[in-house]
mmCIF file of C-alpha atoms in Angstrom:
data_model
loop_
_atom_site.group_PDB
_atom_site.id
_atom_site.type_symbol
_atom_site.label_atom_id
_atom_site.label_comp_id
_atom_site.label_asym_id
_atom_site.label_seq_id
_atom_site.Cartn_x
_atom_site.Cartn_y
_atom_site.Cartn_z
ATOM 1 C CA UNK A 1 -47.489 11.965 -14.964
ATOM 2 C CA UNK A 2 -47.870 9.950 -18.171
ATOM 3 C CA UNK A 3 -44.514 8.239 -17.799
ATOM 4 C CA UNK A 4 -43.270 4.711 -17.334
ATOM 5 C CA UNK A 5 -41.499 3.897 -14.110
ATOM 6 C CA UNK A 6 -38.824 1.240 -13.752
ATOM 7 C CA UNK A 7 -36.670 0.281 -10.792
ATOM 8 C CA UNK A 8 -34.318 -2.158 -9.134
ATOM 9 C CA UNK A 9 -33.849 -3.527 -5.645
ATOM 10 C CA UNK A 10 -31.221 -6.161 -4.842
ATOM 11 C CA UNK A 11 -32.539 -7.228 -1.435
ATOM 12 C CA UNK A 12 -35.057 -10.084 -1.659
ATOM 13 C CA UNK A 13 -37.268 -8.997 1.261
ATOM 14 C CA UNK A 14 -37.385 -5.370 0.153
ATOM 15 C CA UNK A 15 -38.076 -6.440 -3.438
ATOM 16 C CA UNK A 16 -41.107 -8.427 -2.219
ATOM 17 C CA UNK A 17 -42.390 -5.313 -0.419
ATOM 18 C CA UNK A 18 -41.941 -3.251 -3.599
ATOM 19 C CA UNK A 19 -43.819 -5.881 -5.593
ATOM 20 C CA UNK A 20 -46.712 -5.744 -3.129
ATOM 21 C CA UNK A 21 -46.858 -1.945 -3.237
ATOM 22 C CA UNK A 22 -46.828 -1.988 -7.062
ATOM 23 C CA UNK A 23 -49.691 -4.470 -7.049
ATOM 24 C CA UNK A 24 -51.679 -2.293 -4.614
ATOM 25 C CA UNK A 25 -51.153 0.746 -6.860
ATOM 26 C CA UNK A 26 -51.968 -1.129 -10.075
ATOM 27 C CA UNK A 27 -48.508 -0.487 -11.446
ATOM 28 C CA UNK A 28 -46.652 -2.977 -13.670
ATOM 29 C CA UNK A 29 -44.606 -5.307 -11.456
ATOM 30 C CA UNK A 30 -42.456 -6.515 -14.336
ATOM 31 C CA UNK A 31 -40.856 -2.993 -14.611
ATOM 32 C CA UNK A 32 -39.048 -3.613 -11.318
ATOM 33 C CA UNK A 33 -36.196 -6.054 -11.184
ATOM 34 C CA UNK A 34 -34.262 -7.705 -8.431
ATOM 35 C CA UNK A 35 -30.691 -6.855 -9.359
ATOM 36 C CA UNK A 36 -27.653 -4.814 -8.349
ATOM 37 C CA UNK A 37 -26.793 -1.330 -9.673
ATOM 38 C CA UNK A 38 -23.358 -2.465 -10.825
ATOM 39 C CA UNK A 39 -24.841 -4.755 -13.518
ATOM 40 C CA UNK A 40 -28.152 -3.562 -14.849
ATOM 41 C CA UNK A 41 -30.124 -5.675 -17.315
ATOM 42 C CA UNK A 42 -31.727 -2.633 -19.003
ATOM 43 C CA UNK A 43 -30.721 -1.823 -22.580
ATOM 44 C CA UNK A 44 -28.384 1.101 -23.238
ATOM 45 C CA UNK A 45 -29.685 4.615 -23.945
ATOM 46 C CA UNK A 46 -33.342 4.033 -22.953
ATOM 47 C CA UNK A 47 -34.136 6.289 -19.987
ATOM 48 C CA UNK A 48 -34.667 10.054 -20.069
ATOM 49 C CA UNK A 49 -34.195 10.334 -16.289
ATOM 50 C CA UNK A 50 -32.494 8.078 -13.760
ATOM 51 C CA UNK A 51 -33.161 8.781 -10.062
ATOM 52 C CA UNK A 52 -30.725 7.465 -7.461
ATOM 53 C CA UNK A 53 -31.696 8.362 -3.897
ATOM 54 C CA UNK A 54 -29.478 7.218 -1.013
ATOM 55 C CA UNK A 55 -28.110 4.207 -2.885
ATOM 56 C CA UNK A 56 -24.454 4.920 -3.745
ATOM 57 C CA UNK A 57 -23.342 4.714 -0.117
ATOM 58 C CA UNK A 58 -24.428 1.029 -0.181
ATOM 59 C CA UNK A 59 -23.130 -0.358 -3.466
ATOM 60 C CA UNK A 60 -19.998 -2.455 -3.711
ATOM 61 C CA UNK A 61 -18.497 -0.504 -6.663
ATOM 62 C CA UNK A 62 -19.531 3.151 -6.875
ATOM 63 C CA UNK A 63 -17.775 3.820 -10.203
ATOM 64 C CA UNK A 64 -19.308 0.761 -11.850
ATOM 65 C CA UNK A 65 -22.757 1.712 -10.600
ATOM 66 C CA UNK A 66 -22.365 5.264 -11.942
ATOM 67 C CA UNK A 67 -21.203 3.931 -15.313
ATOM 68 C CA UNK A 68 -24.246 1.643 -15.504
ATOM 69 C CA UNK A 69 -26.609 4.563 -14.745
ATOM 70 C CA UNK A 70 -24.926 6.581 -17.477
ATOM 71 C CA UNK A 71 -25.076 3.628 -19.903
ATOM 72 C CA UNK A 72 -28.872 3.227 -19.567
ATOM 73 C CA UNK A 73 -29.527 7.004 -19.834
ATOM 74 C CA UNK A 74 -30.283 8.460 -23.265
ATOM 75 C CA UNK A 75 -27.870 11.082 -24.678
ATOM 76 C CA UNK A 76 -29.098 14.395 -23.275
ATOM 77 C CA UNK A 77 -30.802 12.562 -20.408
ATOM 78 C CA UNK A 78 -30.327 13.376 -16.747
ATOM 79 C CA UNK A 79 -29.309 11.415 -13.661
ATOM 80 C CA UNK A 80 -30.226 12.745 -10.203
ATOM 81 C CA UNK A 81 -28.109 11.446 -7.308
ATOM 82 C CA UNK A 82 -28.672 12.121 -3.638
ATOM 83 C CA UNK A 83 -26.340 10.553 -1.121
ATOM 84 C CA UNK A 84 -25.029 11.483 2.313
ATOM 85 C CA UNK A 85 -21.872 13.564 2.352
ATOM 86 C CA UNK A 86 -19.551 11.840 4.767
ATOM 87 C CA UNK A 87 -17.427 14.942 5.126
ATOM 88 C CA UNK A 88 -20.326 15.983 7.349
ATOM 89 C CA UNK A 89 -19.873 14.491 10.865
ATOM 90 C CA UNK A 90 -23.069 12.443 10.958
ATOM 91 C CA UNK A 91 -24.073 8.904 10.138
ATOM 92 C CA UNK A 92 -27.714 9.065 9.023
ATOM 93 C CA UNK A 93 -28.472 5.380 9.263
ATOM 94 C CA UNK A 94 -27.518 5.332 12.924
ATOM 95 C CA UNK A 95 -28.810 8.890 13.472
ATOM 96 C CA UNK A 96 -25.757 9.924 15.477
ATOM 97 C CA UNK A 97 -22.780 12.227 15.220
ATOM 98 C CA UNK A 98 -20.101 10.025 13.761
ATOM 99 C CA UNK A 99 -16.406 10.499 12.987
ATOM 100 C CA UNK A 100 -16.534 9.246 9.397
ATOM 101 C CA UNK A 101 -12.868 10.030 8.921
ATOM 102 C CA UNK A 102 -11.947 7.065 11.165
ATOM 103 C CA UNK A 103 -11.046 3.667 9.721
ATOM 104 C CA UNK A 104 -14.027 1.341 9.919
ATOM 105 C CA UNK A 105 -12.577 -0.797 12.712
ATOM 106 C CA UNK A 106 -12.317 2.336 14.915
ATOM 107 C CA UNK A 107 -15.802 3.332 13.817
ATOM 108 C CA UNK A 108 -17.039 -0.053 15.034
ATOM 109 C CA UNK A 109 -15.428 0.562 18.421
ATOM 110 C CA UNK A 110 -17.096 3.979 18.547
ATOM 111 C CA UNK A 111 -20.473 2.391 17.695
ATOM 112 C CA UNK A 112 -19.979 -0.328 20.298
ATOM 113 C CA UNK A 113 -19.220 2.251 22.966
ATOM 114 C CA UNK A 114 -22.390 4.147 21.959
ATOM 115 C CA UNK A 115 -24.458 0.918 22.321
ATOM 116 C CA UNK A 116 -25.143 0.664 18.578
ATOM 117 C CA UNK A 117 -24.958 -2.403 16.343
ATOM 118 C CA UNK A 118 -21.652 -2.563 14.501
ATOM 119 C CA UNK A 119 -22.139 -4.975 11.569
ATOM 120 C CA UNK A 120 -24.139 -2.586 9.325
ATOM 121 C CA UNK A 121 -21.212 -0.161 9.043
ATOM 122 C CA UNK A 122 -19.429 -2.667 6.774
ATOM 123 C CA UNK A 123 -22.083 -2.007 4.102
ATOM 124 C CA UNK A 124 -21.512 1.770 3.984
ATOM 125 C CA UNK A 125 -19.266 3.680 1.602
ATOM 126 C CA UNK A 126 -18.225 6.885 3.332
ATOM 127 C CA UNK A 127 -18.626 9.008 0.182
ATOM 128 C CA UNK A 128 -17.428 12.559 0.240
ATOM 129 C CA UNK A 129 -17.556 15.267 -2.414
ATOM 130 C CA UNK A 130 -13.879 14.640 -3.069
ATOM 131 C CA UNK A 131 -14.452 10.853 -3.550
ATOM 132 C CA UNK A 132 -17.344 11.349 -5.961
ATOM 133 C CA UNK A 133 -15.648 14.151 -7.874
ATOM 134 C CA UNK A 134 -12.576 11.932 -8.382
ATOM 135 C CA UNK A 135 -14.784 9.258 -9.965
ATOM 136 C CA UNK A 136 -17.018 11.561 -11.991
ATOM 137 C CA UNK A 137 -14.141 13.571 -13.452
ATOM 138 C CA UNK A 138 -12.741 10.511 -15.256
ATOM 139 C CA UNK A 139 -16.027 9.281 -16.757
ATOM 140 C CA UNK A 140 -16.241 10.415 -20.357
ATOM 141 C CA UNK A 141 -19.218 12.028 -22.118
ATOM 142 C CA UNK A 142 -20.903 13.562 -19.084
ATOM 143 C CA UNK A 143 -21.139 16.869 -17.343
ATOM 144 C CA UNK A 144 -22.202 17.099 -13.746
ATOM 145 C CA UNK A 145 -23.482 19.774 -11.438
ATOM 146 C CA UNK A 146 -23.651 19.845 -7.697
ATOM 147 C CA UNK A 147 -26.767 21.247 -6.033
ATOM 148 C CA UNK A 148 -26.062 22.915 -2.725
ATOM 149 C CA UNK A 149 -28.879 23.294 -0.226
ATOM 150 C CA UNK A 150 -28.891 25.318 3.001
ATOM 151 C CA UNK A 151 -27.313 23.608 5.959
ATOM 152 C CA UNK A 152 -23.595 24.120 5.531
ATOM 153 C CA UNK A 153 -21.632 22.923 8.573
ATOM 154 C CA UNK A 154 -17.928 23.804 8.822
ATOM 155 C CA UNK A 155 -17.665 23.970 5.050
ATOM 156 C CA UNK A 156 -19.600 20.749 4.418
ATOM 157 C CA UNK A 157 -23.161 20.002 3.400
ATOM 158 C CA UNK A 158 -25.015 17.011 4.919
ATOM 159 C CA UNK A 159 -26.248 15.794 1.523
ATOM 160 C CA UNK A 160 -24.632 15.450 -1.848
ATOM 161 C CA UNK A 161 -27.032 16.246 -4.644
ATOM 162 C CA UNK A 162 -25.611 15.792 -8.120
ATOM 163 C CA UNK A 163 -27.176 16.134 -11.533
ATOM 164 C CA UNK A 164 -25.363 14.346 -14.354
ATOM 165 C CA UNK A 165 -26.136 14.996 -17.985
ATOM 166 C CA UNK A 166 -25.103 12.375 -20.492
ATOM 167 C CA UNK A 167 -23.624 14.006 -23.625
#
C-alpha cells in the first residue's frame, strides 16, 4: 500500500515471532520495537494512523496508553481502537459466557468451577463503554466516534470500536 508500518509488542516470545514474520515477508525489522504502550519511544506527531486491536484490555494503564497513542499521532490523524466490551456477558479469551460485573476474585472462583485457568484473568481490564468514555472525555484535543456493528445483546455490543481524531 506504499506505506511504512511500525509496531510494538512487549512480550519477548511474541516479539521474536513478529521479528521472524517480518523477516519472512522482507519487511524492516527495526520498525518494530519491544516496548509497552504506556511509554512509546516514537517521536510525537509522526503517524497518520494508529491501529490498536484488542490491546487496551491488557495494558496496565489505559489512560496513559491512550495518551501515548494520541501523542504519536499527527494533528488530523486517526486512531482506530477495537477492544472487547465487557458490558457484554462474554470473556473472549476464555471463550465462555462470563459475569464481567463480578470482582476478579469471584471471577476466579467462577473460572475454577468451569475448569478454566484462573491466573490470566489478572491481566485483563474489563473495559466497558462507560469506562472508556470517562477516560476519553477528559483527554484534550481529540474527538472520538463509536462505530456500532450488528450484534446488540441486551443493549450492549460485543466489541467496542472507536475512532479518535487528534485535533
